Every structure is written in structure tokens, then in C-alpha cells.
Coordinates of C-alpha atoms in Angstrom, one line a residue:
Chain A
X1 CA 35.5 -30.7 13.9
X2 CA 34.8 -27.6 16.1
X3 CA 38.0 -25.4 17.0
X4 CA 38.0 -24.6 20.5
X5 CA 41.2 -22.6 20.5
X6 CA 42.5 -20.9 17.4
X7 CA 46.0 -19.4 17.5
X8 CA 47.3 -17.4 14.5
X9 CA 50.9 -16.0 14.1
X10 CA 51.3 -15.7 17.5
X11 CA 54.5 -14.3 18.8
X12 CA 55.1 -13.3 22.5
X13 CA 58.3 -11.4 23.8
X14 CA 58.7 -10.8 27.5
X15 CA 59.0 -7.3 28.7
X16 CA 62.6 -6.1 28.6
X17 CA 64.0 -6.0 32.4
X18 CA 65.4 -3.2 34.2
X19 CA 68.8 -3.5 33.0
X20 CA 67.6 -2.5 29.5
X21 CA 68.1 -6.0 27.9
X22 CA 66.1 -6.7 25.2
X23 CA 63.1 -8.8 25.9
X24 CA 63.1 -12.7 25.3
X25 CA 61.0 -13.9 22.7
X26 CA 59.5 -17.1 24.0
X27 CA 57.1 -17.9 21.3
X28 CA 57.7 -17.2 17.8
X29 CA 54.9 -17.5 15.0
X30 CA 53.0 -20.2 16.1
X31 CA 49.9 -21.0 14.1
X32 CA 47.8 -23.9 15.6
X33 CA 44.3 -25.2 16.5
X34 CA 43.0 -27.0 19.2
X35 CA 39.7 -28.9 18.4
X36 CA 36.9 -29.7 20.8
X37 CA 37.5 -32.9 22.9
X38 CA 40.9 -33.5 21.6
X39 CA 43.9 -34.6 23.7
X40 CA 47.0 -32.7 22.7
X41 CA 50.6 -33.3 24.4
X42 CA 53.3 -30.4 23.9
X43 CA 56.8 -31.7 24.1
X44 CA 59.9 -29.8 24.1
X45 CA 62.9 -29.3 26.1
X46 CA 63.3 -26.7 28.7
X47 CA 63.2 -23.0 27.5
X48 CA 61.3 -24.4 24.1
X49 CA 58.4 -21.9 25.0
X50 CA 55.8 -24.6 25.8
X51 CA 54.9 -23.0 29.4
X52 CA 54.7 -19.6 27.6
X53 CA 52.6 -21.1 25.1
X54 CA 50.0 -22.5 27.6
X55 CA 50.1 -19.1 29.4
X56 CA 48.9 -17.3 26.1
X57 CA 46.3 -19.8 25.6
X58 CA 44.2 -19.0 28.7
X59 CA 44.9 -15.3 28.2
X60 CA 47.1 -14.9 31.5
X61 CA 49.7 -13.4 28.7
X62 CA 48.3 -11.2 26.0
X63 CA 50.0 -11.9 22.4
X64 CA 52.8 -9.4 21.4
X65 CA 51.7 -10.3 17.8
X66 CA 49.1 -12.4 16.2
X67 CA 46.2 -13.4 17.8
X68 CA 44.6 -16.3 20.3
X69 CA 40.9 -16.7 20.0
X70 CA 38.8 -19.1 22.7
X71 CA 35.4 -19.9 21.0
X72 CA 35.5 -16.7 19.3
X73 CA 36.8 -14.6 22.0
X74 CA 40.2 -12.6 21.4
X75 CA 42.6 -12.7 24.3
X76 CA 43.1 -9.1 23.9
X77 CA 41.6 -7.3 27.3
X78 CA 41.3 -8.0 30.9
X79 CA 37.6 -8.5 30.6
X80 CA 38.0 -10.9 27.7
X81 CA 40.8 -12.7 29.6
X82 CA 38.3 -13.5 32.3
X83 CA 35.5 -14.8 29.8
X84 CA 38.4 -17.0 28.5
X85 CA 39.5 -18.3 31.7
X86 CA 35.9 -19.5 32.4
X87 CA 36.4 -21.8 29.5
X88 CA 40.0 -22.7 29.6
X89 CA 41.3 -23.7 33.1
X90 CA 45.0 -24.5 34.1
X91 CA 46.7 -26.9 36.3
X92 CA 50.2 -25.9 37.1
X93 CA 53.4 -27.8 37.8
X94 CA 54.0 -27.1 41.4
X95 CA 51.1 -28.5 43.5
X96 CA 51.9 -26.2 46.6
X97 CA 51.8 -23.1 44.9
X98 CA 48.1 -23.4 43.5
X99 CA 46.6 -24.6 46.5
X100 CA 44.5 -21.5 48.1
X101 CA 42.7 -22.8 50.9
X102 CA 43.4 -24.7 54.1
X103 CA 41.0 -27.5 53.5
X104 CA 40.6 -29.6 50.4
X105 CA 37.1 -29.1 49.6
X106 CA 37.3 -25.0 50.3
X107 CA 39.9 -25.3 47.8
X108 CA 37.9 -27.1 45.0
X109 CA 35.3 -24.5 45.8
X110 CA 37.5 -21.5 45.1
X111 CA 36.8 -21.4 41.6
X112 CA 33.2 -21.5 41.5
X113 CA 33.0 -19.0 44.4
X114 CA 35.0 -16.5 42.4
X115 CA 32.5 -17.3 39.3
X116 CA 29.5 -16.3 41.9
X117 CA 27.8 -19.7 41.7
X118 CA 24.9 -20.3 44.0
X119 CA 26.2 -21.9 47.5
X120 CA 24.2 -25.1 47.0
X121 CA 25.5 -25.6 43.3
X122 CA 29.0 -25.1 44.6
X123 CA 28.6 -27.7 47.1
X124 CA 27.2 -30.1 44.4
X125 CA 30.0 -29.3 41.8
X126 CA 32.6 -29.7 44.6
X127 CA 31.4 -33.3 45.5
X128 CA 31.3 -34.3 42.1
X129 CA 34.6 -33.1 41.2
X130 CA 36.2 -34.5 44.2
X131 CA 34.4 -38.0 43.4
X132 CA 35.6 -37.7 39.5
X133 CA 39.3 -37.5 40.8
X134 CA 38.7 -40.2 43.8
X135 CA 39.5 -37.5 46.4
X136 CA 36.1 -37.3 48.0
X137 CA 37.0 -39.2 51.1
X138 CA 39.8 -36.6 51.8
X139 CA 37.8 -33.7 51.4
X140 CA 38.1 -32.5 55.0
X141 CA 42.0 -33.0 54.9
X142 CA 44.7 -30.3 55.0
X143 CA 46.2 -30.0 51.6
X144 CA 49.7 -30.1 53.0
X145 CA 49.2 -33.5 54.5
X146 CA 48.3 -34.9 51.3
X147 CA 50.9 -36.5 48.8
X148 CA 52.0 -34.7 45.6
X149 CA 49.5 -36.9 43.2
X150 CA 46.8 -36.3 45.7
X151 CA 47.4 -32.2 45.6
X152 CA 47.7 -32.4 41.9
X153 CA 44.3 -34.1 41.7
X154 CA 42.8 -31.8 44.0
X155 CA 44.0 -28.9 41.7
X156 CA 42.4 -31.0 38.7
X157 CA 39.1 -31.1 40.7
X158 CA 39.5 -27.1 41.1
X159 CA 39.3 -26.9 37.5
X160 CA 36.7 -29.4 36.9
X161 CA 34.3 -27.4 39.6
X162 CA 34.5 -24.4 37.5
X163 CA 33.0 -26.2 34.4
X164 CA 35.7 -25.2 31.9
X165 CA 35.8 -27.1 28.6
X166 CA 39.4 -27.3 28.2
X167 CA 42.0 -28.2 30.7
X168 CA 45.6 -27.0 30.2
X169 CA 48.1 -28.9 32.4
X170 CA 51.7 -27.5 32.6
X171 CA 53.8 -30.1 33.4
X172 CA 51.6 -31.6 36.1
X173 CA 53.6 -34.6 36.9
X174 CA 56.9 -33.1 36.9
X175 CA 57.4 -32.8 40.5
X176 CA 55.9 -36.1 41.4
X177 CA 57.0 -39.8 42.2
X178 CA 56.0 -42.5 39.7
X179 CA 52.8 -43.4 41.6
X180 CA 51.8 -40.0 41.7
X181 CA 52.5 -39.6 38.2
X182 CA 50.3 -42.4 37.3
X183 CA 47.3 -41.4 39.4
X184 CA 47.4 -37.7 37.8
X185 CA 47.8 -39.2 34.0
X186 CA 44.8 -41.6 34.5
X187 CA 42.6 -39.1 36.0
X188 CA 43.4 -36.8 33.0
X189 CA 42.9 -39.6 30.3
X190 CA 40.0 -40.6 32.0
X191 CA 38.5 -37.0 31.8
X192 CA 39.2 -36.8 28.4
X193 CA 37.8 -40.1 27.2
X194 CA 34.6 -40.4 29.4
X195 CA 33.6 -36.5 29.9
X196 CA 35.1 -35.3 26.5
X197 CA 37.3 -32.6 28.3
X198 CA 39.6 -31.0 25.8
X199 CA 43.3 -31.7 27.0
X200 CA 46.2 -29.8 26.5
X201 CA 49.2 -31.6 28.2
X202 CA 52.5 -30.1 28.4
X203 CA 55.1 -32.8 29.3
X204 CA 58.5 -33.8 29.0
X205 CA 57.7 -37.3 29.7
X206 CA 57.4 -39.3 26.4
X207 CA 55.2 -42.1 28.0
X208 CA 52.6 -39.3 28.8
X209 CA 52.9 -38.2 25.3
X210 CA 52.2 -41.4 23.7
X211 CA 48.6 -41.3 25.2
X212 CA 47.5 -38.3 23.3
X213 CA 45.6 -37.8 20.1
X214 CA 48.1 -35.3 18.7
X215 CA 51.7 -34.5 19.7
X216 CA 53.4 -31.1 19.3
X217 CA 57.1 -30.8 19.3
X218 CA 58.4 -27.2 20.3
X219 CA 61.8 -25.9 19.9
X220 CA 63.1 -22.4 20.2
X221 CA 59.8 -20.9 20.6
X222 CA 58.2 -22.5 17.4
X223 CA 56.0 -25.6 16.9
X224 CA 58.4 -27.9 14.7
X225 CA 56.7 -30.9 14.2
X226 CA 53.1 -32.2 14.8
X227 CA 51.3 -35.5 14.4
X228 CA 50.1 -38.7 15.9
X229 CA 52.3 -40.1 18.5
X230 CA 53.3 -43.0 15.9
X231 CA 54.1 -40.6 13.3
X232 CA 55.9 -38.3 15.8
X233 CA 58.0 -41.2 17.5
X234 CA 58.9 -43.1 14.1
X235 CA 61.6 -40.3 13.8
X236 CA 64.0 -40.9 16.9
X237 CA 66.9 -38.9 15.1
X238 CA 64.7 -35.8 14.6
X239 CA 63.6 -36.0 18.2
X240 CA 67.3 -36.2 19.6
X241 CA 68.2 -33.3 17.4
X242 CA 66.0 -31.2 19.3
X243 CA 66.7 -32.3 22.8
X244 CA 64.1 -34.9 23.3
X245 CA 63.9 -39.1 23.5
X246 CA 61.6 -41.5 22.4
X247 CA 59.7 -43.8 24.9
X248 CA 62.1 -46.6 26.2
X249 CA 59.8 -49.3 24.6
X250 CA 60.2 -47.7 21.3
X251 CA 63.8 -47.3 21.6
X252 CA 64.3 -50.9 22.2
X253 CA 62.3 -52.0 19.6
X254 CA 63.9 -49.8 17.1
X255 CA 67.4 -51.0 18.2
X256 CA 66.3 -54.6 17.8
X257 CA 65.3 -53.7 14.1
X258 CA 61.4 -54.1 14.4
X259 CA 59.9 -51.8 11.6
X260 CA 56.6 -50.7 13.2
X261 CA 56.9 -47.9 15.6
X262 CA 55.9 -49.5 19.2
X263 CA 54.6 -47.0 21.9
X264 CA 53.7 -48.7 24.9
X265 CA 55.2 -51.3 27.1
X266 CA 52.3 -54.0 26.2
X267 CA 52.9 -53.4 22.6
X268 CA 56.8 -54.0 23.1
X269 CA 55.9 -57.3 25.0
X270 CA 53.8 -58.2 22.4
X271 CA 56.2 -57.8 19.6
X272 CA 59.2 -59.1 21.5
X273 CA 57.1 -62.5 21.9
X274 CA 56.3 -62.7 18.2
X275 CA 60.1 -62.2 17.6
X276 CA 61.0 -64.9 19.7
X277 CA 58.4 -67.5 18.6
X278 CA 55.3 -66.7 20.6
X279 CA 57.0 -68.0 23.8
X280 CA 56.0 -65.4 26.2
Chain B
X1 CA 58.4 -32.6 63.1
X2 CA 57.2 -30.6 59.6
X3 CA 53.9 -33.0 59.2
X4 CA 52.8 -32.8 62.6
X5 CA 52.2 -29.2 62.7
X6 CA 48.5 -28.2 63.2
X7 CA 47.1 -24.6 62.4
X8 CA 46.9 -22.7 65.9
X9 CA 45.7 -25.4 68.0
X10 CA 42.4 -26.8 66.8
X11 CA 41.1 -29.8 68.6
X12 CA 39.0 -31.9 65.9
X13 CA 35.5 -33.0 67.6
X14 CA 31.8 -32.5 66.5
X15 CA 31.0 -31.1 70.1
X16 CA 28.3 -28.6 70.4
X17 CA 30.7 -25.8 71.1
X18 CA 32.5 -26.8 67.5
X19 CA 29.2 -26.8 65.7
X20 CA 28.3 -23.2 67.0
X21 CA 28.4 -20.3 64.4
X22 CA 32.1 -18.9 64.4
X23 CA 30.9 -15.4 64.5
X24 CA 28.5 -16.2 67.3
X25 CA 31.6 -17.8 69.2
X26 CA 34.2 -15.0 68.6
X27 CA 31.8 -12.3 69.7
X28 CA 30.7 -14.2 73.0
X29 CA 34.3 -15.1 73.7
X30 CA 35.0 -11.4 73.6
X31 CA 32.1 -10.5 75.7
X32 CA 32.8 -13.1 78.4
X33 CA 36.3 -11.7 78.6
X34 CA 35.2 -8.6 79.1
X35 CA 32.8 -9.9 81.9
X36 CA 35.9 -11.4 83.9
X37 CA 36.8 -7.8 84.5
X38 CA 33.2 -6.9 85.8
X39 CA 33.5 -9.5 88.5
X40 CA 34.3 -7.6 92.0
X41 CA 34.0 -10.4 94.4
X42 CA 34.3 -14.1 94.7
X43 CA 30.6 -14.9 94.2
X44 CA 30.3 -13.1 90.7
X45 CA 33.9 -14.6 89.9
X46 CA 32.4 -18.0 90.8
X47 CA 29.6 -17.5 88.2
X48 CA 32.4 -16.8 85.6
X49 CA 34.3 -20.1 86.8
X50 CA 30.9 -22.1 86.5
X51 CA 30.4 -20.6 83.1
X52 CA 33.9 -21.5 82.0
X53 CA 33.5 -25.0 83.3
X54 CA 30.2 -25.5 81.4
X55 CA 32.0 -24.3 78.4
X56 CA 34.5 -26.7 78.8
X57 CA 32.4 -29.8 79.2
X58 CA 30.2 -28.6 76.1
X59 CA 33.5 -28.4 74.0
X60 CA 34.6 -32.0 74.9
X61 CA 38.1 -30.7 74.6
X62 CA 40.2 -32.9 77.1
X63 CA 41.3 -31.0 80.3
X64 CA 45.0 -32.2 79.7
X65 CA 44.7 -29.9 76.4
X66 CA 43.4 -27.1 78.5
X67 CA 46.3 -27.3 81.1
X68 CA 48.8 -27.3 78.2
X69 CA 47.4 -24.0 77.2
X70 CA 47.8 -22.7 80.9
X71 CA 51.4 -23.8 81.1
X72 CA 52.9 -21.1 79.1
X73 CA 51.3 -18.3 81.5
X74 CA 52.3 -20.1 84.9
X75 CA 55.2 -17.8 85.5
X76 CA 52.9 -14.9 85.1
X77 CA 50.6 -16.6 87.3
X78 CA 53.0 -17.4 90.1
X79 CA 54.6 -13.8 89.6
X80 CA 51.5 -11.9 90.0
X81 CA 50.4 -14.0 93.0
X82 CA 53.5 -13.8 94.9
X83 CA 53.5 -9.7 94.3
X84 CA 50.0 -9.6 95.3
X85 CA 50.3 -11.4 98.5
X86 CA 53.1 -9.3 99.7
X87 CA 52.3 -5.8 98.4
X88 CA 48.4 -5.7 98.9
X89 CA 47.7 -4.6 102.8
X90 CA 44.7 -4.6 104.6
X91 CA 42.4 -6.5 106.7
X92 CA 43.4 -9.5 109.3
X93 CA 47.2 -9.9 109.5
X94 CA 48.0 -13.6 109.1
X95 CA 51.8 -13.6 109.4
X96 CA 54.5 -11.0 109.8
X97 CA 58.2 -11.8 109.2
X98 CA 60.8 -9.2 110.6
X99 CA 58.2 -6.7 111.5
X100 CA 58.4 -6.0 107.5
X101 CA 57.1 -8.5 105.5
X102 CA 53.7 -9.4 106.2
X103 CA 50.7 -11.6 105.0
X104 CA 47.4 -10.0 105.1
X105 CA 43.7 -11.0 104.5
X106 CA 43.6 -8.5 101.5
X107 CA 46.6 -10.0 100.1
X108 CA 45.7 -13.3 100.2
X109 CA 42.1 -12.6 98.7
X110 CA 43.7 -10.3 95.8
X111 CA 46.5 -12.9 94.8
X112 CA 43.7 -15.9 94.7
X113 CA 41.3 -13.5 92.8
X114 CA 43.9 -12.5 90.2
X115 CA 44.9 -16.0 89.8
X116 CA 41.4 -17.2 89.2
X117 CA 40.9 -14.5 86.7
X118 CA 43.9 -15.0 84.7
X119 CA 43.0 -18.8 84.5
X120 CA 39.5 -18.3 83.4
X121 CA 40.8 -15.8 80.8
X122 CA 43.4 -18.2 79.1
X123 CA 41.0 -21.1 79.2
X124 CA 38.2 -19.0 77.5
X125 CA 40.5 -17.7 74.9
X126 CA 42.1 -21.0 74.2
X127 CA 38.4 -22.8 74.0
X128 CA 37.9 -20.5 71.1
X129 CA 40.9 -21.6 68.9
X130 CA 40.4 -25.0 70.2
X131 CA 36.9 -25.5 68.8
X132 CA 37.2 -23.1 65.7
X133 CA 39.7 -23.6 62.7
X134 CA 41.8 -20.7 61.8
X135 CA 40.0 -20.7 58.6
X136 CA 36.7 -20.4 60.3
X137 CA 38.0 -17.8 62.6
X138 CA 39.0 -15.6 59.4
X139 CA 35.7 -16.2 57.5
X140 CA 34.1 -14.9 60.9
X141 CA 36.2 -12.1 61.2
X142 CA 35.7 -11.2 57.4
X143 CA 31.8 -11.5 57.9
X144 CA 31.7 -9.5 61.1
X145 CA 33.9 -6.6 59.9
X146 CA 32.1 -6.4 56.5
X147 CA 30.1 -3.4 57.5
X148 CA 33.5 -1.5 57.5
X149 CA 33.1 -1.7 53.6
X150 CA 31.5 1.8 54.0
X151 CA 34.5 3.3 55.1
X152 CA 36.6 1.7 52.0
X153 CA 38.3 -0.6 54.3
X154 CA 39.2 -3.7 52.0
X155 CA 38.0 -6.4 54.5
X156 CA 38.0 -9.3 51.7
X157 CA 41.5 -8.6 50.8
X158 CA 42.6 -8.4 54.4
X159 CA 40.7 -12.0 55.2
X160 CA 42.2 -13.3 51.8
X161 CA 45.8 -12.4 52.9
X162 CA 45.3 -13.8 56.5
X163 CA 43.9 -17.1 54.7
X164 CA 46.8 -17.2 52.5
X165 CA 49.4 -16.8 55.4
X166 CA 47.7 -19.6 57.1
X167 CA 47.7 -21.9 54.1
X168 CA 51.4 -21.2 53.6
X169 CA 52.9 -21.7 57.1
X170 CA 53.5 -25.5 57.0
X171 CA 54.8 -25.1 53.2
X172 CA 57.5 -22.5 54.4
X173 CA 58.2 -24.3 57.4
X174 CA 58.8 -27.4 55.2
X175 CA 61.2 -25.2 53.1
X176 CA 63.0 -24.0 56.0
X177 CA 63.6 -27.3 57.1
X178 CA 64.8 -28.0 53.5
X179 CA 67.1 -25.2 53.0
X180 CA 68.6 -25.8 56.6
X181 CA 69.6 -29.5 55.5
X182 CA 70.8 -28.2 52.3
X183 CA 73.2 -25.4 54.1
X184 CA 74.1 -28.2 56.9
X185 CA 75.2 -30.4 54.0
X186 CA 77.6 -27.5 52.5
X187 CA 79.0 -27.2 56.1
X188 CA 77.1 -24.6 57.6
X189 CA 77.3 -24.5 61.4
X190 CA 73.8 -23.5 63.0
X191 CA 74.2 -24.8 66.3
X192 CA 77.3 -23.7 67.9
X193 CA 78.8 -20.1 68.8
X194 CA 77.4 -17.1 70.6
X195 CA 74.2 -15.3 70.0
X196 CA 75.5 -13.1 67.2
X197 CA 77.2 -15.9 65.5
X198 CA 74.1 -18.0 65.3
X199 CA 72.2 -15.0 64.3
X200 CA 74.6 -14.6 61.5
X201 CA 74.4 -18.3 60.4
X202 CA 70.6 -17.7 59.7
X203 CA 71.2 -15.3 56.9
X204 CA 71.9 -18.1 54.5
X205 CA 68.5 -19.6 55.6
X206 CA 66.5 -16.6 55.2
X207 CA 67.6 -14.9 51.6
X208 CA 66.8 -18.4 49.9
X209 CA 63.5 -18.4 51.9
X210 CA 62.9 -14.8 50.8
X211 CA 63.5 -15.7 47.2
X212 CA 61.4 -18.8 46.9
X213 CA 58.8 -17.3 48.8
X214 CA 58.5 -14.4 46.3
X215 CA 58.6 -17.0 43.4
X216 CA 55.7 -18.8 45.1
X217 CA 53.6 -15.5 45.4
X218 CA 53.9 -15.0 41.7
X219 CA 53.0 -18.3 40.9
X220 CA 50.1 -18.3 43.3
X221 CA 48.9 -15.1 41.9
X222 CA 49.1 -16.6 38.4
X223 CA 47.1 -19.7 39.8
X224 CA 44.4 -17.6 41.3
X225 CA 43.9 -15.5 38.2
X226 CA 43.3 -18.8 36.2
X227 CA 40.7 -19.7 38.5
X228 CA 38.9 -16.1 37.7
X229 CA 39.7 -14.6 41.1
X230 CA 39.2 -10.8 40.9
X231 CA 38.7 -9.7 44.4
X232 CA 35.9 -9.8 46.6
X233 CA 33.1 -8.5 44.2
X234 CA 30.6 -10.6 42.9
X235 CA 31.9 -13.6 45.0
X236 CA 29.8 -16.2 46.6
X237 CA 30.8 -18.7 49.3
X238 CA 29.9 -22.3 49.6
X239 CA 29.9 -22.5 53.2
X240 CA 27.4 -20.0 54.6
X241 CA 27.3 -19.1 58.1
X242 CA 23.7 -19.6 59.7
X243 CA 22.7 -18.8 63.1
X244 CA 21.4 -22.0 64.8
X245 CA 19.6 -23.1 68.0
X246 CA 23.0 -23.7 69.5
X247 CA 24.1 -20.0 69.3
X248 CA 20.9 -18.7 70.8
X249 CA 21.1 -21.1 73.8
X250 CA 24.9 -19.9 74.1
X251 CA 23.7 -16.2 74.0
X252 CA 21.1 -17.0 76.6
X253 CA 23.7 -18.7 79.0
X254 CA 26.0 -15.8 78.5
X255 CA 23.1 -13.6 79.3
X256 CA 22.3 -15.3 82.4
X257 CA 25.8 -15.3 83.6
X258 CA 26.1 -11.7 82.9
X259 CA 23.0 -11.0 84.9
X260 CA 24.1 -13.4 87.7
X261 CA 27.5 -11.3 87.9
X262 CA 25.8 -7.9 88.1
X263 CA 23.4 -8.8 90.7
X264 CA 26.1 -10.8 92.8
X265 CA 28.1 -7.5 92.4
X266 CA 25.6 -5.6 93.9
X267 CA 24.6 -7.8 97.0
X268 CA 28.2 -8.6 98.3
X269 CA 31.2 -6.4 99.2
X270 CA 33.6 -5.4 96.7
X271 CA 37.1 -7.2 96.8
X272 CA 38.7 -5.7 93.9

């Protein structure tokens, strides 16, 4: 499989603040690869270094030690950073703080405008991106009148219009209601499956991590475990030690003594109906 | 209250005036405001008034909305009219009170003239904001001022700052609302007391607002970097501004009005 992002022995320490305190090391000796077309979920409690890792992956921060290489481009200079950000786009947690323009379509156009794309081509990309996230009919509205989920989909469209190969989402659903969360996650999933977009989803919702191809668990700045969702969630004790939970349906089935690791509500229903003699 | 806020006072419509190039609208509005002050008699002022009426018709902005924009200047309007009536002397005297206060022909003329002038001024300038979104205005301003780049003035940066300010007005209003409620829940008293007491009560609202604004600015800077923003150089725009037939018709109408004003100024007696 083709590697898109290669991370080797990565350490990142924040600059010491003015009071002379030593800088905080948020990411410690992390090595991992993100493959092309993969859907990776990064889990970890607050302060585990997952957001810092995200900012290192698209060259907003430069590594203190170790290397981050995106398609062979090391993230070492301003110039390389700009090249990397054309490949790796990012969606942030707070939808309000990443929308730049006062009209939806202008905001989606912001990225391609910065890249110097021809006006007619920008128009085409903006329309396409808005249709992909089902926001086309809202293109002339003002962002502050949209719901959280809609704003987040506009932000995703903004990355799509830049035609990046990878999208990093840093807790995109943390500030949304359940409906908005569903809208955003469905959009991300569709992009990954239908368009082959590489997705790195940073989250603390287990139900979202279940959908990924691979799950990384972070704690104290290190990646302490990784594997398929089924491998990861079959160890509830280990997860709890690191301040994480397992999905509710998984927990229910474990409590009931069902041996196989159950991930989704549908699977859970199936197992339970089997247990009760196929009555459901 | 918060959700209803609109930027400026834009009135959405697809009228001829709305579809004009914002640059042309901006330039012509300024030119016509200057023209108001070129009028020296009722005939040339009539041309200006007629021009304004035509502009209003083509904008399809309801008259009610325009009256709303005149309301704030109503006090100034009455004030100047009263002063002009009593303090300008000349011509036939209509009315005298106690041999001191008198109303003369010139006074009445000046008062009426000034009032029409102010109304036309307000209506024309608010027509611009009714038919043009602030974003379009900022864009137009950026493009009109772009020759200033020669003098190393960062026009793009200024325009971007203005756009971002406009973008964040509703967000910050929402934030103020939230902070006020949070402080009220903690027992803050914002509504009673004298001026100084109430001004002091605002401190616990503005400090959190400042702090969160800085945090927002920091995050926004990250988000903009992520979308490859590196300043104005090498940037293209999705929406191109193009002068169309409407703009030239508008220009023509303005030139005809200007010609009318100059001619009528010469042929009739100067009042002001």
C-alpha cells in the first residue's frame, strides 16, 4: 500500500512560556504511517497529544525531533509546509473559528483562491464540493445562520474544493448535537468509501472510531496501541486504564457474557436476538 | 434577537441596481453625493431629486425601508430647518413676531432646500448599502484601491481584515449574549444603578469577550494557514467583477443629471 504520511520518532515540545517554565512535551517518540485511502481514527482523552499530532501531520508545527514526511516532502520549512497543506487538509473542532467569509460559497472558494486556481475552475470545484456535502442549496446563505452540523460540512467542502488527498478532522463533532454529528460522520465516511479520500479522524466518541479501518490509542503523547476497531475494543480493561470507554453496545454484550466483540448497535441487536432464541 | 442580525442593512433582491457592479455603484454614489452640493437652485436640485426617485424605483427597495433610514436624521433635519427659517434673512417678510423674530422668503427657501438636500443625501447613501452586501463593498473597495499598491499600502490585508471583522460581528454578538447570561446566572446586576455603576458592571462581560476573541483569532489563523492562505500575492478570485451594460446606462444617467444640474445652475438665480 502506498504511504501518504510517514512519521518517524516524532517528538514535539511546546516553546517555554515567558515565565521561564520548561516547554510541555505533547508528542513523544511517535512512529506511524498513514496509507493512501485509509480511514484512521485517533482516540485519546484530553491532553493525550492527539490534536498536536494532527497539527504536526499538516506542517502547522515543525517537529522538535524526528520527521514527518508527506508524499516524500519533509515538513521542515515554510515553503514545504505550504506544499504539504496542498495535500493534507484540516477541519477543526469549532465551526465558527474556521469559516472566513460571510457567504457559504465564498468560504468554500477561499482555499482554491489561495492556491491561485482559475475563476471558472474555482466555481466548478465549489459547486461540486457543496453538492458532495449536500449543502448546495445553502450556497448563498450566511454561515452564522446555519446549524453546527451544516457549518462543519461547509468546512469539509472547503477542504474538498482544494482537492487535497487527505483530510484530518480534529474532533469535528465535539461541539455538535447528535443530528449534526451524524451528518458530519456520514459525509466523512462517504468521502472515504466513494472518493478514496484518506481520512484521519481525531475523536473521543467511540461510536465514530468503530467506523474506521484502523484505530490508534494515544496517551501521554505516545501511541500506546493500534489495530482494527474489533481488536481495540475487545480490551475494555486496557481502554479504561487510559481514560477511554468502549462503545455502549460493546459494553452491553460483554456484560452479558457474549464472547465475540460487538461494535455497532445492529450487531448488538443481532446477538441479543440470537441469545433470546431469535424472538426479535 | 441575535439570529435576526443582518450585516449592514442589505435588502436582498435581484433588481437592476443590485446587479450592478459594486465598483461602479460606489464611485457613482460618491459622485452623485458631490453633485448634491453643486446644486444652487430648486431646478437643479429637482434634477437630483428626480435622479434619486429613479434610483429608488430601479432598486425595488420598499419606500418604508428608506423612511426607516431617514428616521435617525429626523432630529437633525428639523433642527437645521428651524435654524434656517429664523436665522436666514432676506427677501419678502412673511411674518414678524415682537418686531424681532421674523420669517422671510429667503429663510423658508433655505430651510426647504437644506431639508431636501439632506433627505437626498441620506436616501442615496442608504440605497448603496441596501443594494450591496458589505462583502461586495469590501471587494469593490479592495479593487478600486489596488493601484495604491504602488505606494506599498497593503490593500488586500486591509480588505481581508474588514471581511473578517464583518464575518465575526454576529459570532461575537452571540458570544456577548452568552457571557451576559452566564454573569446574570452568577448574580451580576446589569440593569440597575447609575451610569458609572452600569459601566462598571460591563467589565466582567468584556474581559471574557476579549480573552475568547484572542483565542478565536489564534484558531482562525491556524485554519487560514491550513487553507494555504499566504497573503494577497498569487491569489485569484472566484467572483470576477465585470462591467455590464447596466453599469454604462447608470453612468450615462449620472452624466445626464450632472449636465442638467450645470445647465440649470447657469440659467436660474442662485438661491444657496
